[in-house]
Short mmCIF file of C-alpha atoms in Angstrom, two decimals:
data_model
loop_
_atom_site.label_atom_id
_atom_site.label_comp_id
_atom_site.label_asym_id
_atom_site.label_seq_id
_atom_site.Cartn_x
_atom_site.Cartn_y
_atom_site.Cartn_z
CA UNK A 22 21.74 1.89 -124.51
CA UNK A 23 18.43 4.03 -123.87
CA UNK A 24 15.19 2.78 -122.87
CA UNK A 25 13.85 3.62 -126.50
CA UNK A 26 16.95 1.27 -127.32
CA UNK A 27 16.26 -1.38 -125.47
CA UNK A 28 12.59 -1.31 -126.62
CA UNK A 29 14.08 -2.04 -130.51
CA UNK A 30 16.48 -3.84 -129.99
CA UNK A 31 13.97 -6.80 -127.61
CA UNK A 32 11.24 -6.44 -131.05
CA UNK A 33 14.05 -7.31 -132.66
CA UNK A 34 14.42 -10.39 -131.13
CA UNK A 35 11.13 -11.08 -131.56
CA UNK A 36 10.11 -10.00 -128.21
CA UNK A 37 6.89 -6.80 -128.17
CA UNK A 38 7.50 -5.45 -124.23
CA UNK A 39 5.61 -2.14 -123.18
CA UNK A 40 7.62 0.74 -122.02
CA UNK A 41 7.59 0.00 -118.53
CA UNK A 42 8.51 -3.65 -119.04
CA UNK A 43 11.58 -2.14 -120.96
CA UNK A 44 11.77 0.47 -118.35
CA UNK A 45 12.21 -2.16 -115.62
CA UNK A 46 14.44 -4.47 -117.83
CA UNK A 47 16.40 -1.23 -118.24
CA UNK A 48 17.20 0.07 -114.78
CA UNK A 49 17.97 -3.63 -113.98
CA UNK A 50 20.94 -3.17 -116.47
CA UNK A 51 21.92 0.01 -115.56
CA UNK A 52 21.87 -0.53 -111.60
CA UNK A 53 23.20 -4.62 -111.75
CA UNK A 54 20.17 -5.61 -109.72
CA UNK A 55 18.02 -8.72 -110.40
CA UNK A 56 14.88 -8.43 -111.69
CA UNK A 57 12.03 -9.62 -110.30
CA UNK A 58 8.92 -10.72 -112.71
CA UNK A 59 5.06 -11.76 -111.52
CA UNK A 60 2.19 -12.55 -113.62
CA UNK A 61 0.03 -15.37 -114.87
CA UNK A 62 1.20 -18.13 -117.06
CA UNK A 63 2.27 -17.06 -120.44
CA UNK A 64 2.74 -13.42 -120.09
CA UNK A 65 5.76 -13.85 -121.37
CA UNK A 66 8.49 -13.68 -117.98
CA UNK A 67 10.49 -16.42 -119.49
CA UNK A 68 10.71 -15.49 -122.69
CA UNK A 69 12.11 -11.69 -121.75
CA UNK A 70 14.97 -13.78 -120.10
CA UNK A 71 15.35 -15.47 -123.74
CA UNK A 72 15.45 -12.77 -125.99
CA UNK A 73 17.57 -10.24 -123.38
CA UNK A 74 20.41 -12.78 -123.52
CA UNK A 75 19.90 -12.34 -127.72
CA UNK A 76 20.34 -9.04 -127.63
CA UNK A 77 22.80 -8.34 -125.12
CA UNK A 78 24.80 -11.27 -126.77
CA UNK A 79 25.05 -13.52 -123.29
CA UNK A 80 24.57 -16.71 -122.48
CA UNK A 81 21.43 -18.09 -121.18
CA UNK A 82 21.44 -20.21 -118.04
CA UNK A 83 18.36 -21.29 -116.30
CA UNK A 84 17.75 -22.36 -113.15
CA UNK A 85 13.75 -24.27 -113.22
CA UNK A 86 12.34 -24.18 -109.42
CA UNK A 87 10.45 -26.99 -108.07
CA UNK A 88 9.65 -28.30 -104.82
CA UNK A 89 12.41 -29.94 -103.20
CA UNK A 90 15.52 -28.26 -104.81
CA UNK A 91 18.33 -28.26 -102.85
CA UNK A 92 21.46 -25.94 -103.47
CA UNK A 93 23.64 -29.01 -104.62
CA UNK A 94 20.72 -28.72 -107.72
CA UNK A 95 21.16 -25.08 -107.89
CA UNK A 96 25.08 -24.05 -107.12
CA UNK A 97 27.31 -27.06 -107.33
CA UNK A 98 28.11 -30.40 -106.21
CA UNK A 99 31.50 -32.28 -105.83
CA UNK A 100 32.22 -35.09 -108.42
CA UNK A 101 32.81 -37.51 -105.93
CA UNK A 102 33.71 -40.60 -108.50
CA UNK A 103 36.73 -38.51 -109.82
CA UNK A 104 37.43 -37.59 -106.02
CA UNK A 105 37.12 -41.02 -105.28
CA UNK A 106 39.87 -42.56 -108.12
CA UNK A 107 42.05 -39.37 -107.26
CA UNK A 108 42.31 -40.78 -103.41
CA UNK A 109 43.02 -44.45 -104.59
CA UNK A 110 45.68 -43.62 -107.30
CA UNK A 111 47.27 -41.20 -104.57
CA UNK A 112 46.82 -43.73 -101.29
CA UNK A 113 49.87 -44.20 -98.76
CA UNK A 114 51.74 -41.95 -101.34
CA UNK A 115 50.94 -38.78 -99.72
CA UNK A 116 49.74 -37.70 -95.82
CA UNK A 117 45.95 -37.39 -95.81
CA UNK A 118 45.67 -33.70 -94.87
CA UNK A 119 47.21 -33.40 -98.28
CA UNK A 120 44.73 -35.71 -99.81
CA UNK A 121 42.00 -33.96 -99.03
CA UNK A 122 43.25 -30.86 -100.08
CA UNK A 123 43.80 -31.61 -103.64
CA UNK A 124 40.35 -33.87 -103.62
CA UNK A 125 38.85 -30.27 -103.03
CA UNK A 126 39.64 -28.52 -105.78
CA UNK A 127 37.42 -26.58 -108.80
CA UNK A 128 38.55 -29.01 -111.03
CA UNK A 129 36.50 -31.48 -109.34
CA UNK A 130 33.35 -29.29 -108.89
CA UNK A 131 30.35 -29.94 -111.03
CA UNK A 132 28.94 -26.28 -111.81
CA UNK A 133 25.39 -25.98 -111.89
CA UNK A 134 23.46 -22.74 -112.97
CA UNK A 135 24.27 -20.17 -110.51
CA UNK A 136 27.97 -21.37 -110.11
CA UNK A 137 28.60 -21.00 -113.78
CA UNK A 138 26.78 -17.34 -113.61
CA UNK A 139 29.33 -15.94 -111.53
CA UNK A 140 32.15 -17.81 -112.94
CA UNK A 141 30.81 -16.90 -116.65
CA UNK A 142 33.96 -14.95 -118.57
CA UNK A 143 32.74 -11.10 -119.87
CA UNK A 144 30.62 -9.87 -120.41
CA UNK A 145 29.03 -12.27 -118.67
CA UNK A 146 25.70 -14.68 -118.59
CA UNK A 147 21.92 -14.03 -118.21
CA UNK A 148 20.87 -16.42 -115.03
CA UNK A 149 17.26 -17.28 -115.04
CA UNK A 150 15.66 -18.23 -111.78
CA UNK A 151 12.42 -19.62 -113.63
CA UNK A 152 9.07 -20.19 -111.10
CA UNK A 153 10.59 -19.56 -107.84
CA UNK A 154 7.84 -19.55 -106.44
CA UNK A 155 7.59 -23.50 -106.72
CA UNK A 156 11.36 -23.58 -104.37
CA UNK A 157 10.45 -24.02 -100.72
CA UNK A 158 11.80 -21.14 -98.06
CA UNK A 159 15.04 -22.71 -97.37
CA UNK A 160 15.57 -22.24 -100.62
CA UNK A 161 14.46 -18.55 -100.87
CA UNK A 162 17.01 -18.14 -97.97
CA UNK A 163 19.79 -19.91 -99.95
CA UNK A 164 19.61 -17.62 -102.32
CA UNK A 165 19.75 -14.23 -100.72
CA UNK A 166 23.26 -14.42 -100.79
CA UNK A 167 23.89 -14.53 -104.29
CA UNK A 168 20.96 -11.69 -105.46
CA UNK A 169 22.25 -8.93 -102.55
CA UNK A 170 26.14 -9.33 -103.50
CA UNK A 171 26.49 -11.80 -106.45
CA UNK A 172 28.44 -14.50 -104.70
CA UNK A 173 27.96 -17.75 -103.01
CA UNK A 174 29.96 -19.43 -100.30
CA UNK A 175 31.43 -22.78 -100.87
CA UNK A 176 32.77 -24.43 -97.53
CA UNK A 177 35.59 -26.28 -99.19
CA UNK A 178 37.03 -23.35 -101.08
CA UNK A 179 35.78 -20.09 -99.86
CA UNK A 180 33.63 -16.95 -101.30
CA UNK A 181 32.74 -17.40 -105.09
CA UNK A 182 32.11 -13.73 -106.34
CA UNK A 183 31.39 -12.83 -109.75
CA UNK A 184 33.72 -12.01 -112.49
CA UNK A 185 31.15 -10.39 -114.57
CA UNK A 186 27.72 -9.39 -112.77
CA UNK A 187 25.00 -11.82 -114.50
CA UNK A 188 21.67 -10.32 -115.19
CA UNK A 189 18.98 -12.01 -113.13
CA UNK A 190 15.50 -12.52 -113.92
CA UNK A 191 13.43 -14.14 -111.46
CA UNK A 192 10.11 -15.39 -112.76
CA UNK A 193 7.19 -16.44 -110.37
CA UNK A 194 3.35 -17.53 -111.06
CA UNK A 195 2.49 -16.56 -107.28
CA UNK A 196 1.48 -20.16 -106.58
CA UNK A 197 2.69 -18.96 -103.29
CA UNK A 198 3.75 -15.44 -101.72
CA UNK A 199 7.72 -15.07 -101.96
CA UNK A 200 9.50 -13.78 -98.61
CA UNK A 201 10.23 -9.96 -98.18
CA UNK A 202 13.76 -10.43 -98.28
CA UNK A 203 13.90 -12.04 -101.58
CA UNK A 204 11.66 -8.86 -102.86
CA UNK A 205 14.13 -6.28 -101.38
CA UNK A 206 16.97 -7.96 -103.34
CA UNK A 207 15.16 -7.33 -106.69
CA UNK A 208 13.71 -4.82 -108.87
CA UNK A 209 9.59 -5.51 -109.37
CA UNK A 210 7.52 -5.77 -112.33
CA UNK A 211 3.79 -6.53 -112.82
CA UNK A 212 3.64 -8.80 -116.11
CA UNK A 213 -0.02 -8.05 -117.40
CA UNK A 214 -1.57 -9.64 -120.21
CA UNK A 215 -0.77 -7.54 -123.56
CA UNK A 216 -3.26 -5.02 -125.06
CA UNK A 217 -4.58 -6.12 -128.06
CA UNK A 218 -2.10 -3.78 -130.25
CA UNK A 219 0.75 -5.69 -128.66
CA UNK A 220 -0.80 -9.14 -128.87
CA UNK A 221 -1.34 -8.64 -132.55
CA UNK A 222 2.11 -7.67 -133.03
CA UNK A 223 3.29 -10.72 -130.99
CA UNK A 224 1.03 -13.31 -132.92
CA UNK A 225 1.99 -11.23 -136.51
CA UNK A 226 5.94 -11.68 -135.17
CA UNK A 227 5.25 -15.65 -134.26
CA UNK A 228 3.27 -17.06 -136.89
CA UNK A 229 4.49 -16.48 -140.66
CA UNK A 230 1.61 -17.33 -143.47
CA UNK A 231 -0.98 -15.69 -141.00
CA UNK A 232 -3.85 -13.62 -142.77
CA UNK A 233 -4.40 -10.26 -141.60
CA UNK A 234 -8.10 -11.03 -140.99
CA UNK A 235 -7.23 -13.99 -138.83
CA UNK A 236 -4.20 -12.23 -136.98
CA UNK A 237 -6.48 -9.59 -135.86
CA UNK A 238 -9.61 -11.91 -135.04
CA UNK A 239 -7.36 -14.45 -133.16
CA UNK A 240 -5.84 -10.77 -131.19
CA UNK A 241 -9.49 -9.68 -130.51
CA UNK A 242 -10.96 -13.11 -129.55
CA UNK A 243 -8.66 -13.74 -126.98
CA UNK A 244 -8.16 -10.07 -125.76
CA UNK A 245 -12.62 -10.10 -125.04
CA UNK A 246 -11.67 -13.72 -123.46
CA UNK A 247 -9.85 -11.62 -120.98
CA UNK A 248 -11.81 -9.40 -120.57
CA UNK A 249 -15.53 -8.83 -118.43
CA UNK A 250 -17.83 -10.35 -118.70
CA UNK A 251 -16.21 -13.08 -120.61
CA UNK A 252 -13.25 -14.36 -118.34
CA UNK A 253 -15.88 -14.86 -115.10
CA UNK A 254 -16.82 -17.66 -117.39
CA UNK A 255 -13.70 -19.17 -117.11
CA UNK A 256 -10.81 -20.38 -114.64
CA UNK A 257 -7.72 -19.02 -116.34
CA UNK A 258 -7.39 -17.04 -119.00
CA UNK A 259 -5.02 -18.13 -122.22
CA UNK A 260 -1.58 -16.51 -122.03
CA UNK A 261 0.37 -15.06 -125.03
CA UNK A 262 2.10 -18.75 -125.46
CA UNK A 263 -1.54 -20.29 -126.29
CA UNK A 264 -2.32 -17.30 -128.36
CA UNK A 265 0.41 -18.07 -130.48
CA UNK A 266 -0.71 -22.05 -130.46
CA UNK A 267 -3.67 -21.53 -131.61
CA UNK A 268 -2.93 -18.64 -134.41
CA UNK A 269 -0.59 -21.45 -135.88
CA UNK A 270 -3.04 -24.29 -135.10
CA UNK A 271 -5.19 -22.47 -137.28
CA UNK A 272 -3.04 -21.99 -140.00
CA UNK A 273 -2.58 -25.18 -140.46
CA UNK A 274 -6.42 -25.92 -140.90
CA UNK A 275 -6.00 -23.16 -143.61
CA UNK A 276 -8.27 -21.18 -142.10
CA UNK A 277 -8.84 -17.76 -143.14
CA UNK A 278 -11.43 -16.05 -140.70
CA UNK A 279 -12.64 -17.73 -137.10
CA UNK A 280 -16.36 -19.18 -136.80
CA UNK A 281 -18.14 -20.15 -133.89
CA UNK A 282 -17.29 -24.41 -135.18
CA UNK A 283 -13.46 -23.95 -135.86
CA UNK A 284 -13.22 -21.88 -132.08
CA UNK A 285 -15.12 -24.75 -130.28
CA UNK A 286 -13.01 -27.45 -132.22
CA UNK A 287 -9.92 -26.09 -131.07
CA UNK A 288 -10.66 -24.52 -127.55
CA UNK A 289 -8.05 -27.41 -126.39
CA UNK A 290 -5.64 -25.42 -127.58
CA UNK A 291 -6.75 -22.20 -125.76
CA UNK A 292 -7.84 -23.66 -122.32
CA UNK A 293 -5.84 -26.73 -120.48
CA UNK A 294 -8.21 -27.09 -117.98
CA UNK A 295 -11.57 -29.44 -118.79
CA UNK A 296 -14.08 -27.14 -117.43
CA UNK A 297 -12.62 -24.02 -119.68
CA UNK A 298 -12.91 -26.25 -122.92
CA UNK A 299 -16.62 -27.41 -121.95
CA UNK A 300 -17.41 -23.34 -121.50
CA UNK A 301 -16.21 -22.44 -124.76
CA UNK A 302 -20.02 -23.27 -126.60
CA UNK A 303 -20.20 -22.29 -129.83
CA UNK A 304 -23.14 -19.99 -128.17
CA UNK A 305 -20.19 -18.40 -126.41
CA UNK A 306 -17.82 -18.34 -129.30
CA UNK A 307 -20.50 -16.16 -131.26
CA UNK A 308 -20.51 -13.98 -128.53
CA UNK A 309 -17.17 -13.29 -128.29
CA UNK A 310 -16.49 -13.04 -132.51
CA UNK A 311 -19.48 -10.70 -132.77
CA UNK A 312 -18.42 -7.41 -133.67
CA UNK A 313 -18.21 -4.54 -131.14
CA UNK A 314 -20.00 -1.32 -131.42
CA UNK A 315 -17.84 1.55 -132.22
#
């Protein structure tokens, strides 16, 4: 599979990358490294994840990062009720050395998501590490083992390596700065907010019954949104995922073409944060829908 490939084959799936998007999604393929993706909300990091396991005809397994996760969460944990009947239907029947032996066996592990990535049969799973940037350090260090040599260490049973190498995409908001030795694991991408081009293809893709007029409006509104001197105004800009909201939103007012009214009414949609919605006038929204010199 090329790069050009690649490219097809994620629009396909409904997913519009750039070429260097495709070119980082590519090498991570091609060289079995995890892939590393930053941006603001809604670029689309997660959704890459979703539509490479589509095409490449894996399964998806996703790991969601929040403060607090331990490893148990993340790799595995013993099922220690069926541990717990084994050693009671097996007491004074055999020594205890051999108890615990068998009471430490796979069949008695409970596999959470990177477990079952490495233990995934060919041609193996897609492992999403979703907002690891909300994990704490220990948990950045807990996981260097399994992105520099695709294998975890279980104390009971030994070295877990992988059958099939998973692909790995890491996704972070940069609510905080991830440690160096987590980046030098990974291959890096940017994840920028589309060009307008690429968001109309996106909102086209996503929203069926969508005018032409409105897909491109809806495209342009939020691309000048973005963009200065517009997005000083505000305190985070809309990501793809609301772009797509709203274009549907709007179809189901059965609107046609945006107006100043209809883009206040549904700024809720576009903004989640109270002071963004109470910026959006309808002063503003005029602004922002009035056309553009050539």
């Amino acid at each position: 599979m090329s790069i050009d490939d690649l490219l097809q084959s994620l629009q396909s799936a409904g997913y519009y990358a750039d070429r260097r998007l495709a070119t980082a999604a590519f090498l991570a393929l091609r060289l079995q490294r995890p892939l590393l993706l930053e941006g603001e909300p809604g670029v689309g990091k997660t959704e890459l994840a979703k539509a490479l396991a589509q095409v490449l005809g894996r399964e998806l397994l996703r790991l969601q990062c929040y403060d607090g996760l331990e490893h148990r969460d993340a790799l595995y944990e013993w099922n220690y009720a069926a541990q717990l009947l084994h050693m009671r239907a097996a007491e004074g029947s055999e020594p205890v050395d051999t108890l615990e032996r068998e009471v430490y066996q796979e069949r008695y592990l409970i596999r959470r998501p990177l477990l079952q990535a490495l233990q995934a049969p060919a041609p193996g799973a897609v492992l999403l590490i979703d907002e690891v940037d909300r994990a704490d350090e220990p948990f950045e260090a807990f996981l260097l083992e399994y992105l520099g040599e695709y294998q975890v260490s279980i104390p009971e049973i030994g070295v877990v390596r992988a059958s099939s190498i998973p692909v790995t995409i890491l996704t972070s908001n940069r609510t905080r700065e991830l440690h160096d030795a987590v980046r030098r694991r990974c291959l890096y991408h940017w994840l920028d907010y589309p060009d307008r081009e690429r968001e109309l293809a996106i909102v086209r893709a996503r929203v069926p019954g969508l005018g032409e007029q409105l897909a491109s409006q809806v495209a342009q509104f939020v691309w000048r949104l973005r963009s200065q001197p517009f997005a000083d105004a505000f305190q985070r800009a809309p990501g793809i995922a609301e772009s797509v909201e709203w274009a549907r939103a709007l179809v189901a007012l059965d609107r046609l073409s945006l107006d100043p009214e209809v883009v206040q009414d549904t700024a809720g949609i576009l903004f989640k944060q109270r002071e963004d919605v109470a910026a959006l006038t309808t002063d503003l929204a005029a602004d922002l829908l009035r056309p553009q010199p050539a």
